[in-house]
Short mmCIF file of C-alpha atoms and ligand atoms in Angstrom, two decimals:
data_model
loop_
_atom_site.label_atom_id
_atom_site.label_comp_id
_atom_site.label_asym_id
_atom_site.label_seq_id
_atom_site.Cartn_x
_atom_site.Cartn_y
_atom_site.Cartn_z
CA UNK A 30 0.00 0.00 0.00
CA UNK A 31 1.40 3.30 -1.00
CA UNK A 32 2.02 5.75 2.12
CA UNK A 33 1.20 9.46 2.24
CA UNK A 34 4.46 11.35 2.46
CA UNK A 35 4.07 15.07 2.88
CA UNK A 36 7.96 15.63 2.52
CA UNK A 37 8.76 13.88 -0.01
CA UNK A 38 5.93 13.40 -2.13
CA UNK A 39 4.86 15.39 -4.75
CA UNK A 40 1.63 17.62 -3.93
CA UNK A 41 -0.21 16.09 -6.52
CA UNK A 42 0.41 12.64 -5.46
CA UNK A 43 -0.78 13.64 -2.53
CA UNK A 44 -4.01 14.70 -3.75
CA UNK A 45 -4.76 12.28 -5.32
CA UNK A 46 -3.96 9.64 -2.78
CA UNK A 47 -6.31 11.59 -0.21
CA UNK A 48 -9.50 12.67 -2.58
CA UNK A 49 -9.11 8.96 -3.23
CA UNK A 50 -9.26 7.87 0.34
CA UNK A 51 -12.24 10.84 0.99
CA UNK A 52 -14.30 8.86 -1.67
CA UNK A 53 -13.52 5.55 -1.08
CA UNK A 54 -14.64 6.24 2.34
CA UNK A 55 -18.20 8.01 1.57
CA UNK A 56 -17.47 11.43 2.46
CA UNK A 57 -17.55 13.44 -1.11
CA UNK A 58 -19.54 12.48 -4.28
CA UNK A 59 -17.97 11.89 -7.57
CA UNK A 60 -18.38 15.64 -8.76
CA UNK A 61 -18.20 17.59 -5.28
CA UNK A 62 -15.37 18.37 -2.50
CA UNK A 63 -11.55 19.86 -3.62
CA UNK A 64 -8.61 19.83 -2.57
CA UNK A 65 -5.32 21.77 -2.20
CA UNK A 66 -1.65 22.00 -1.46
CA UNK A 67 0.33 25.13 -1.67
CA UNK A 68 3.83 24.26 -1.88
CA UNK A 69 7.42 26.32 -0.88
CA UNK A 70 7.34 28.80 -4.30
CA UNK A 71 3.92 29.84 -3.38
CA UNK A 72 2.55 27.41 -6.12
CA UNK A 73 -0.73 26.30 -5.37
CA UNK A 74 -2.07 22.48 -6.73
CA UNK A 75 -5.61 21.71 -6.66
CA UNK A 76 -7.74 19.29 -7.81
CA UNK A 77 -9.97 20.20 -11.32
CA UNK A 78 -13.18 20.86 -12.50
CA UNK A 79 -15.72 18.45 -12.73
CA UNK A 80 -13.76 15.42 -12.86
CA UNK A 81 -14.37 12.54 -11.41
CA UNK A 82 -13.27 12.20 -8.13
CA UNK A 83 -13.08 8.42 -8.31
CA UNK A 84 -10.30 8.01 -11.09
CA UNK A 85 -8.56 10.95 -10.70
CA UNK A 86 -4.71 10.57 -11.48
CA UNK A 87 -1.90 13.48 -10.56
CA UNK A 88 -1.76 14.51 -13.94
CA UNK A 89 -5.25 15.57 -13.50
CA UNK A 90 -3.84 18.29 -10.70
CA UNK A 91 -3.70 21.95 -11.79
CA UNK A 92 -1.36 24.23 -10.91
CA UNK A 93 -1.94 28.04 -9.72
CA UNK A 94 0.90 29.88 -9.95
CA UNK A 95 2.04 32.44 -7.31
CA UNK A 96 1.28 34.86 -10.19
CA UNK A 97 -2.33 33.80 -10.70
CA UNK A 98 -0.85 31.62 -14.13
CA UNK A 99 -3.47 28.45 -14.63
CA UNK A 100 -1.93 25.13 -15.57
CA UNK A 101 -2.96 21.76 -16.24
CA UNK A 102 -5.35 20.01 -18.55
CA UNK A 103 -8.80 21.13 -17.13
CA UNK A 104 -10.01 23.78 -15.71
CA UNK A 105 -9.02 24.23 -11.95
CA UNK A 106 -12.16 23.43 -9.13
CA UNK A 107 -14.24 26.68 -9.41
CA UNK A 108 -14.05 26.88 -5.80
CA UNK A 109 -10.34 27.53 -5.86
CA UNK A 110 -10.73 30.97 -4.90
CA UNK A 111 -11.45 30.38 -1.29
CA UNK A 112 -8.57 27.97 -1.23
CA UNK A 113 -6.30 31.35 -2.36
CA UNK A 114 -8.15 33.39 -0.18
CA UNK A 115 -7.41 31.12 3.11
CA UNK A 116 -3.68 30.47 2.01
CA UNK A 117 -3.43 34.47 1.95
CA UNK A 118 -4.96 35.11 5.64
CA UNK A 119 -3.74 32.08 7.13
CA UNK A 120 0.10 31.66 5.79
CA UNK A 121 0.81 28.54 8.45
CA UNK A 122 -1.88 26.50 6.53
CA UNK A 123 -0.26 24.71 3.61
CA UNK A 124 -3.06 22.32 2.64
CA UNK A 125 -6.99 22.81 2.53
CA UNK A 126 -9.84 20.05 1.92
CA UNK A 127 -13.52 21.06 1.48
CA UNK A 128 -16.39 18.65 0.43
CA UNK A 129 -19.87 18.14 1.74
CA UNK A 130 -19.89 14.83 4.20
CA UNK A 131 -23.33 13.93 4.59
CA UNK A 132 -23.22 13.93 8.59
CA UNK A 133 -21.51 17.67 8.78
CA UNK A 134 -23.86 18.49 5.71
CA UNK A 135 -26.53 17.82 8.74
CA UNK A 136 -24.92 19.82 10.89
CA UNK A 137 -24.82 22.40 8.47
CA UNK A 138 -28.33 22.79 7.28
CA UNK A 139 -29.67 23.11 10.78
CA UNK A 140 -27.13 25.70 11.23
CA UNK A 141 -25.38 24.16 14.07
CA UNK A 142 -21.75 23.92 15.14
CA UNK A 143 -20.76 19.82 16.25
CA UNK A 144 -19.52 19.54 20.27
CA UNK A 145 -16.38 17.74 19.57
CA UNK A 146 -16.16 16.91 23.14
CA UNK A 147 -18.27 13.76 22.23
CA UNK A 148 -14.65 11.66 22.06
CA UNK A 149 -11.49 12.71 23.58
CA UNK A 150 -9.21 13.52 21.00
CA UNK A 151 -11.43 15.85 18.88
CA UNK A 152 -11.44 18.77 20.83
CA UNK A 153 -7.31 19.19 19.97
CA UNK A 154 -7.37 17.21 16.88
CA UNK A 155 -10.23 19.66 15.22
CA UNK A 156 -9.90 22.61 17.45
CA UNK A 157 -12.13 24.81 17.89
CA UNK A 158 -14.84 25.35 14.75
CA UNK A 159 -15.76 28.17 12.84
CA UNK A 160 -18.84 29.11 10.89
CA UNK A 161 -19.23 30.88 7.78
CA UNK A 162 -22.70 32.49 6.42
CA UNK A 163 -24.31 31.38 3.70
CA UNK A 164 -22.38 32.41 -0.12
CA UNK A 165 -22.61 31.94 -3.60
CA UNK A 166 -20.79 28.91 -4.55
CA UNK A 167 -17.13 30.13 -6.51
CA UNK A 168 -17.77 33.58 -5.47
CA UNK A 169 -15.36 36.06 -4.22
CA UNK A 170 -18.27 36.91 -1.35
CA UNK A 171 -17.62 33.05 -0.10
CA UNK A 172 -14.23 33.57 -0.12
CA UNK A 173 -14.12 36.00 2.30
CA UNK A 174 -16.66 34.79 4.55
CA UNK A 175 -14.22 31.67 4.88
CA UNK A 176 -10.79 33.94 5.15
CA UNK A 177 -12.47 35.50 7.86
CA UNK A 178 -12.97 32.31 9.69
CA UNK A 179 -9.62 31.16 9.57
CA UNK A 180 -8.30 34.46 10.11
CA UNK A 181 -10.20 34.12 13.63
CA UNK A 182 -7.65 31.35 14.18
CA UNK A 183 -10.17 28.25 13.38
CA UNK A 184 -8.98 25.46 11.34
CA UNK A 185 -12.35 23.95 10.70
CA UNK A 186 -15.01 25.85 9.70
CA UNK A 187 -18.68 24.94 8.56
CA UNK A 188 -20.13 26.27 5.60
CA UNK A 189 -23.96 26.91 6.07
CA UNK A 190 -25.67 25.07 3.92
CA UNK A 191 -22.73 23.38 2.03
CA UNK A 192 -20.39 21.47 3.93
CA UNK A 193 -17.36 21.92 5.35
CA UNK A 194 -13.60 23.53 4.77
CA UNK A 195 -10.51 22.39 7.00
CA UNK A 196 -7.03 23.47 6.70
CA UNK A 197 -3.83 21.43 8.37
CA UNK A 198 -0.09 21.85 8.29
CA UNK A 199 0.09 19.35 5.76
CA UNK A 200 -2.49 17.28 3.69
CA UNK A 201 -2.06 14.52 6.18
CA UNK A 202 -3.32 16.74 9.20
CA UNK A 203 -5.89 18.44 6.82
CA UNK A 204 -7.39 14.98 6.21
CA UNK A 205 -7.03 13.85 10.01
CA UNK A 206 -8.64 16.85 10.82
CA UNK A 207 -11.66 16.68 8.21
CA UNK A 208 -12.36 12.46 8.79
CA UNK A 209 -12.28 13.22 12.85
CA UNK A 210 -14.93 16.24 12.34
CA UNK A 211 -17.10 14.13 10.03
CA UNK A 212 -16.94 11.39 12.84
CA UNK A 213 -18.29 13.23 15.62
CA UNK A 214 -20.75 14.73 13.78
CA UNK A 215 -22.01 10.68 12.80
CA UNK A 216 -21.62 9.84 16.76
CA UNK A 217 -23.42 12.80 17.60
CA UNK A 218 -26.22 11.70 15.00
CA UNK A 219 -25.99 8.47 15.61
CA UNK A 220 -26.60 8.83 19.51
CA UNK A 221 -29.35 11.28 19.61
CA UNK A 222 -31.04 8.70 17.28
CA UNK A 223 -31.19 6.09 20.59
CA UNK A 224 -30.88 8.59 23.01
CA UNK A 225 -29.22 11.90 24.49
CA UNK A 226 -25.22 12.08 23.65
CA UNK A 227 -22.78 12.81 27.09
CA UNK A 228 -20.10 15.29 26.74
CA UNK A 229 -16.66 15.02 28.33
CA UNK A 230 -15.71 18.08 30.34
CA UNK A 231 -12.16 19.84 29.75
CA UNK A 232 -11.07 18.55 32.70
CA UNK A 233 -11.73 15.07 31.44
CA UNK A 234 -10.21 15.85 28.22
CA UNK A 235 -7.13 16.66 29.90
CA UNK A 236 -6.52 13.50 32.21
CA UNK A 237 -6.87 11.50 28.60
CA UNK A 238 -4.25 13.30 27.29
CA UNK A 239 -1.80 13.31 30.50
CA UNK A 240 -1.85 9.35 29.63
CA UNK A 241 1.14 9.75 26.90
CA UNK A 242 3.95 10.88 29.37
CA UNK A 243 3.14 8.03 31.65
CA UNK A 244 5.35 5.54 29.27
CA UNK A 245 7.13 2.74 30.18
CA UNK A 246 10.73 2.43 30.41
CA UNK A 247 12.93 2.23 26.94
CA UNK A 248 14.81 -1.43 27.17
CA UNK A 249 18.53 -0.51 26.25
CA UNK A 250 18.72 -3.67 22.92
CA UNK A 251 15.82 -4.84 20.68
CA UNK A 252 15.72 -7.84 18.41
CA UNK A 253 13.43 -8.65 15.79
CA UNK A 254 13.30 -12.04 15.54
CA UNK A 255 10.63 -13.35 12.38
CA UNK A 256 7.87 -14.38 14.66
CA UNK A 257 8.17 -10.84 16.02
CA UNK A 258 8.26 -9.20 12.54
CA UNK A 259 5.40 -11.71 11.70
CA UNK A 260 3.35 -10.16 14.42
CA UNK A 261 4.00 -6.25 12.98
CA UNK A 262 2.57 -7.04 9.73
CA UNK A 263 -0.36 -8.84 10.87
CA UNK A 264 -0.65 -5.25 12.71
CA UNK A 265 -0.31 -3.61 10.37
CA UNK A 266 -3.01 -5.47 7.65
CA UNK A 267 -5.85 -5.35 10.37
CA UNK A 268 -5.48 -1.61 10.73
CA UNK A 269 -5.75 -0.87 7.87
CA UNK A 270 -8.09 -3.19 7.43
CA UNK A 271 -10.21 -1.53 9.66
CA UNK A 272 -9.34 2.15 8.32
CA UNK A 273 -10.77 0.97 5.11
CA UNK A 274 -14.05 -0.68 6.34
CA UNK A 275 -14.68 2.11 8.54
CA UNK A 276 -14.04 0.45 11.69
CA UNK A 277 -11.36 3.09 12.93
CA UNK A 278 -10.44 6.56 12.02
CA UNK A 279 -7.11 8.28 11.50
CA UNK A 280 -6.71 9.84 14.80
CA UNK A 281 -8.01 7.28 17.29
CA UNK A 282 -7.71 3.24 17.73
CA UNK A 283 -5.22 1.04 19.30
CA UNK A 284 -4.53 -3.01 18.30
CA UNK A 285 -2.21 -5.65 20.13
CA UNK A 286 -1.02 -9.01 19.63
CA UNK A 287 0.44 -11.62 22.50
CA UNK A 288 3.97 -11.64 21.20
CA UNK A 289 5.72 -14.49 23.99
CA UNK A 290 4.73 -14.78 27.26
CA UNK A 291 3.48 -11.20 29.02
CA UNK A 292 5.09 -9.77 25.82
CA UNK A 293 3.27 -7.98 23.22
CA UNK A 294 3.42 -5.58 20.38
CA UNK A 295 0.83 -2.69 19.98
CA UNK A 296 0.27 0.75 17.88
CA UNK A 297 2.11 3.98 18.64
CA UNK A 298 0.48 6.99 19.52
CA UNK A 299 0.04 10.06 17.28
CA UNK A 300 0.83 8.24 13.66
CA UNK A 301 -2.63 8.03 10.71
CA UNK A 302 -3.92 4.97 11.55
CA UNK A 303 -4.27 4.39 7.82
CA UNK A 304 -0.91 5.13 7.06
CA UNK A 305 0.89 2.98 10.24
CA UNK A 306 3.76 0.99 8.61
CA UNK A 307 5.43 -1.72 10.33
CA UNK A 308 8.31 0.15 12.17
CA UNK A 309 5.93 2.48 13.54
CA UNK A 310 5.22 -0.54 15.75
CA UNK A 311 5.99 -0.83 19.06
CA UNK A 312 7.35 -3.88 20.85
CA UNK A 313 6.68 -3.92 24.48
CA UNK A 314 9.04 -6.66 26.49
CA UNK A 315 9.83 -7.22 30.24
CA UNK A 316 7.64 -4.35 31.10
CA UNK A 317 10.00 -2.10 28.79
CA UNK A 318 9.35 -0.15 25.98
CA UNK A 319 10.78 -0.25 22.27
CA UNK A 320 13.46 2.78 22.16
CA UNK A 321 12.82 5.84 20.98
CA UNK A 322 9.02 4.99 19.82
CA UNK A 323 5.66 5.82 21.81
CA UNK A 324 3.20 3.12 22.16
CA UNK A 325 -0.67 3.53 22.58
CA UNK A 326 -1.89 5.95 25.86
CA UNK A 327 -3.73 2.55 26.76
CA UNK A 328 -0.39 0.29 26.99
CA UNK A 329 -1.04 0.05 30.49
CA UNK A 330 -4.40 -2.10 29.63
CA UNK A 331 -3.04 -4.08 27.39
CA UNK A 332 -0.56 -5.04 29.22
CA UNK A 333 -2.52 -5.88 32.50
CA UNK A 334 -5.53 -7.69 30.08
CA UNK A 335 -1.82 -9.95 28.72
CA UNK A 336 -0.79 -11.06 32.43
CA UNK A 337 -4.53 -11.67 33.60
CA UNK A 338 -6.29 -13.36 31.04
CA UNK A 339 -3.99 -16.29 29.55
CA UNK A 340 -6.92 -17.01 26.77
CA UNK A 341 -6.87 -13.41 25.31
CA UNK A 342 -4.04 -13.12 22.49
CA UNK A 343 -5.22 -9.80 20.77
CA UNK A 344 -7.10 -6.26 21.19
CA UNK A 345 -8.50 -4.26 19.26
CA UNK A 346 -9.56 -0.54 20.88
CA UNK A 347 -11.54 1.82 18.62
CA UNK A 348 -14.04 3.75 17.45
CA UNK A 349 -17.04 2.97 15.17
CA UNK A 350 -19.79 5.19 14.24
CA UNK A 351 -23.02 3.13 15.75
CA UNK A 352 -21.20 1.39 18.65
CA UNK A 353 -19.82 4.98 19.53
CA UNK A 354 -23.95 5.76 19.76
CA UNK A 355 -24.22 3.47 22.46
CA UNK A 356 -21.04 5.21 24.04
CA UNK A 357 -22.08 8.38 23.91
CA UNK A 358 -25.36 7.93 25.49
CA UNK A 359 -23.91 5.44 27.93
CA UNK A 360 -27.10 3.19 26.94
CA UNK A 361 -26.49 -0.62 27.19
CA UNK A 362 -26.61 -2.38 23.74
CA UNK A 363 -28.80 -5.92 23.73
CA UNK A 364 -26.86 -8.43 21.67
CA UNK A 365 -29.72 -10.74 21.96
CA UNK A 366 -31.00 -9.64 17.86
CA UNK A 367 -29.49 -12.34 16.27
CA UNK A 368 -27.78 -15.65 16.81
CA UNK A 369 -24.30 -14.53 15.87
CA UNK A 370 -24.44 -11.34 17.71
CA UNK A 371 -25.03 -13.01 20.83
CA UNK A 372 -22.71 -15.70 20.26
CA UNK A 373 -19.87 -14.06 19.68
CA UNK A 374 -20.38 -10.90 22.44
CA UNK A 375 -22.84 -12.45 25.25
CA UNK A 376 -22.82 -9.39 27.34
CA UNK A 377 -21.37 -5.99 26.58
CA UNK A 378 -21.60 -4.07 29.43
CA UNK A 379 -20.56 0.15 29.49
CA UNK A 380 -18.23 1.29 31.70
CA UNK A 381 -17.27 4.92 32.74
CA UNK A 382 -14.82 7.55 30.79
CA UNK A 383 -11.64 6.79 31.91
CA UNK A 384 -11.73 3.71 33.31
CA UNK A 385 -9.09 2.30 30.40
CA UNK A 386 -6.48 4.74 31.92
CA UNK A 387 -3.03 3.58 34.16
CA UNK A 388 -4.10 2.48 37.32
CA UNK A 389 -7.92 1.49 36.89
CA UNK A 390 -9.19 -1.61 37.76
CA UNK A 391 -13.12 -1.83 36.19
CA UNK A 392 -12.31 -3.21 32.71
CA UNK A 393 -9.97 -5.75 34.35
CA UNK A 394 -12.71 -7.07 36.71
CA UNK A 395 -15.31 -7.30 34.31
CA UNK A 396 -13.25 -9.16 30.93
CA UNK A 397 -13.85 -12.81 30.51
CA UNK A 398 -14.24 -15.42 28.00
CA UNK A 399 -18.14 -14.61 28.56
CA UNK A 400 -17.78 -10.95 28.22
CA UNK A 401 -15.21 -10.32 25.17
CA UNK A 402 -15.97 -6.28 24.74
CA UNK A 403 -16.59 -3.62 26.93
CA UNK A 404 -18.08 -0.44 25.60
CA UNK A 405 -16.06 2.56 26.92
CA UNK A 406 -18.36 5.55 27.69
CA UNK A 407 -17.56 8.77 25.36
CA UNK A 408 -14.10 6.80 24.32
CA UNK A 409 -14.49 3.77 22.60
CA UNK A 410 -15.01 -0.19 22.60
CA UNK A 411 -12.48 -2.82 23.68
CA UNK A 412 -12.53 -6.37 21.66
CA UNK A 413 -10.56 -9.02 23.06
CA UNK A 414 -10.15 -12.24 21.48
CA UNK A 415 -7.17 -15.33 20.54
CA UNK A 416 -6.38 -15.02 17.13
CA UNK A 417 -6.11 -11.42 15.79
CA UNK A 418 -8.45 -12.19 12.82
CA UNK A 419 -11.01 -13.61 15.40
CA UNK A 420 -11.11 -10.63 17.30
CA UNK A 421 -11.60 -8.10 14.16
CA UNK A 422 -14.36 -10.51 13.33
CA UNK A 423 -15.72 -9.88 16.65
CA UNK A 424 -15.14 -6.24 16.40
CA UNK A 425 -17.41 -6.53 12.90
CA UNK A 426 -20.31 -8.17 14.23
CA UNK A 427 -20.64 -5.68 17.08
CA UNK A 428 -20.67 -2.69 15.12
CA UNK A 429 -23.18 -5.07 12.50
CA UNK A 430 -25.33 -5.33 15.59
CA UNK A 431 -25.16 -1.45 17.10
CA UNK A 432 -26.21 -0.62 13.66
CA UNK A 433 -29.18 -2.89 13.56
CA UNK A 434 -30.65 -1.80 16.64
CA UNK A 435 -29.59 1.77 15.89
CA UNK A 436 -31.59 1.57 12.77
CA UNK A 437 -34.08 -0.51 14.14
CA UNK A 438 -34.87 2.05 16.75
CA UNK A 439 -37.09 3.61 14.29
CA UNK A 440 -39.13 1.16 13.32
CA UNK A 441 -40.33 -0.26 16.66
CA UNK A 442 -39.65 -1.79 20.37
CA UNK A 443 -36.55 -4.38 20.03
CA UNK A 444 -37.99 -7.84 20.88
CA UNK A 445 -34.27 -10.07 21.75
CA UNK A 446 -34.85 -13.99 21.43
CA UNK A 447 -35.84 -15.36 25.06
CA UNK A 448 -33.69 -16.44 28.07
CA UNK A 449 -34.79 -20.53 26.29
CA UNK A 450 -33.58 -19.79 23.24
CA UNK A 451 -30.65 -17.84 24.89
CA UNK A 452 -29.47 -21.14 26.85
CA UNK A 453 -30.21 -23.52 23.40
CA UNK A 454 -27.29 -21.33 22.16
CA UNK A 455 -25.53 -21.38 25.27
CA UNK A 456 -25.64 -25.03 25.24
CA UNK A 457 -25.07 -25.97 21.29
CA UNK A 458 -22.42 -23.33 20.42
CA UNK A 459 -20.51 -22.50 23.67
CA UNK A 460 -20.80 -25.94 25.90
ZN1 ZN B 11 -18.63 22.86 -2.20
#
């Protein structure tokens, strides 16, 4: 799988890559959204006009010149002038996406701004959001409304009814930044379809992010032996695995595997989840830490889940949009729909925010082989499982099953097969 490189790549390989990854993952239509780099001359790429989004190829990228010079072989996204206009007011900001995700599309036609305290790493991931009036579409008028924005110091601004416009660092943060928005705003929709979302305070925002300096210790010699490097790939593969069924998002999620022993490998912190590569991948042995890398801020749990449950050989922590709805609301999801569901999750119980950090005993207690996930209020949901394929597979039919009831809430009262046909289950599949 090719990797986003903001250094080294060229900005409209970059493009590309991401407008690909936007549609691929149902967040702009074949004709709408745009994207753009501005690069070290001043030189502004952007995607063109009318093309489809689903095939485009870098030689489809147009370049603005710093002296307003058009080239390329179409014409450039007639919403390019905002793009100029931000790049102007905001000279940190050297990459901009805009499109019209259907969830902050919602957001925007009832003129509201998203709480991004709904998960913990939003609230810095997004920062705070701006909102521009309504505009003609490619006018100079929309422009400025959007300049002003980001002028204000937002990086993430709605558009009233149209969508959205986020700028980032690089097209890497730009993209973290948009897929993160467009997932709270889905949690947020999600939940107040079964119920009334939660929001973390500040305070509690905080204490989840004080989790990264409590590391482990750096052991002074590593070795990679093959079953080891075995491990990282399988890693690797369910992530983004997971990335591309929309099972985790760029800036959140967490997997592990039982390497030998107590020992284990697991994610680092603060790399795209879609983009993790296999040295990103941090080997945890003897209680010590890979050097110089910086696991998950829920190493801590792994680890303790490792030594105390000998049957449990992989994790997977994330977030998905429906199971998040029963997160956010702290309601308790019935697996008793369907056969599978309750076969392979018996009981998922919520616990409170926090209880995954250093220290905290609840998740501990409550894991077993009859209660596989725990659902993490306003965070996230915890699969355990043996093999690491199992466990994803276990992950699936959870989220399967939050969606069913989520849509299901609509259509009447949930009726779960009886405590009989429960036990037949019990009896045939689990003995
Ligand atoms: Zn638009």
């Amino acid at each position: 799988m090719r990797k986003l490189d903001t250094a080294l790549m060229h900005p409209r390989d970059q493009i590309t890559m991401i407008i690909d990854k936007v549609y691929r993952s149902g967040m702009t239509t074949t004709s709408g959204g745009n994207i753009s780099v501005i690069d070290e001359n001043g030189d502004v790429w952007v995607t063109p006009s009318a093309i489809d989004k689903g095939s485009l190829r870098p030689s489809d990228i147009i370049c603005v010149r710093k002296n307003g010079a058009i080239e390329g072989r179409h014409k450039p996204s007639s919403e390019y002038p905002f793009h100029i206009a931000i790049y102007k007011a905001r000279p940190d900001i050297k990459a901009i996406l805009h499109a019209h995700p259907p969830a902050l599309v919602s957001f925007s036609i009832v003129r509201q701004i998203p709480n991004t305290n709904v998960i913990p790493q939003a609230k810095n991931v997004c920062g705070p959001i701006g909102y521009a009036p309504y505009e003609l579409p490619g006018s100079e008028a929309l422009g400025e409304v959007i300049a002003n924005e980001f002028v204000k110091g937002f990086n993430a601004v709605i558009m009233e009814n149209h969508g959205t416009v986020v700028g980032g660092v690089d097209l890497g943060d730009a993209f973290q930044r948009f897929e993160t928005l467009e997932f709270c705003c889905r949690t947020i929709i999600n939940g107040s379809t079964i119920g009334t979302p939660n929001y973390l305070t500040d305070e509690e925002i905080e204490e989840f992010e004080d989790q990264v300096p409590r590391l482990l210790p750096e052991m002074e010699t590593i070795e990679h032996p093959s079953d080891e490097r075995a491990i990282r790939e399988e890693i690797k593969r369910i992530v983004h695995r997971a990335c591309a069924q929309g099972l985790m998002i760029s800036s959140y999620g967490t997997v592990s595997v039982r390497w030998r022993n107590n020992d284990f490998l697991i994610t680092p912190t603060n790399v795209a989840r879609w983009d993790i590569k296999n040295e990103d991948i941090v080997q945890i042995k003897d209680g010590k830490r890979e050097p110089g890398k910086v696991p998950s801020r829920s190493t801590w749990l792994h680890q303790e889940i490792y030594k105390r449950n000998p049957h449990v050989n992989s994790i997977i922590l994330t977030q998905t949009p429906y199971l998040m709805a029963y997160s956010v609301t702290a309601q308790k999801m019935d697996v008793r729909t369907i056969p599978e569901s309750w076969i392979f999750l018996q009981d998922v119980p919520n616990v409170p925010f926090g209880s995954h950090f250093a220290g905290k005993e609840t998740i501990l207690k409550l894991l077993s082989k009859n209660t596989p996930a725990i659902i993490i209020n306003n965070d996230s949901i915890i699969v355990t499982g043996d093999k690491l394929l199992g466990t994803f597979d276990r992950l699936e039919v959870a989220e399967f099953s939050a969606k069913s009831l989520t849509m299901g809430t609509s259509l009447g009262k949930l009726i779960p097969i009886n405590s009989e046909q429960v036990e037949a289950l019990r009896k045939r599949f689990l003995g």
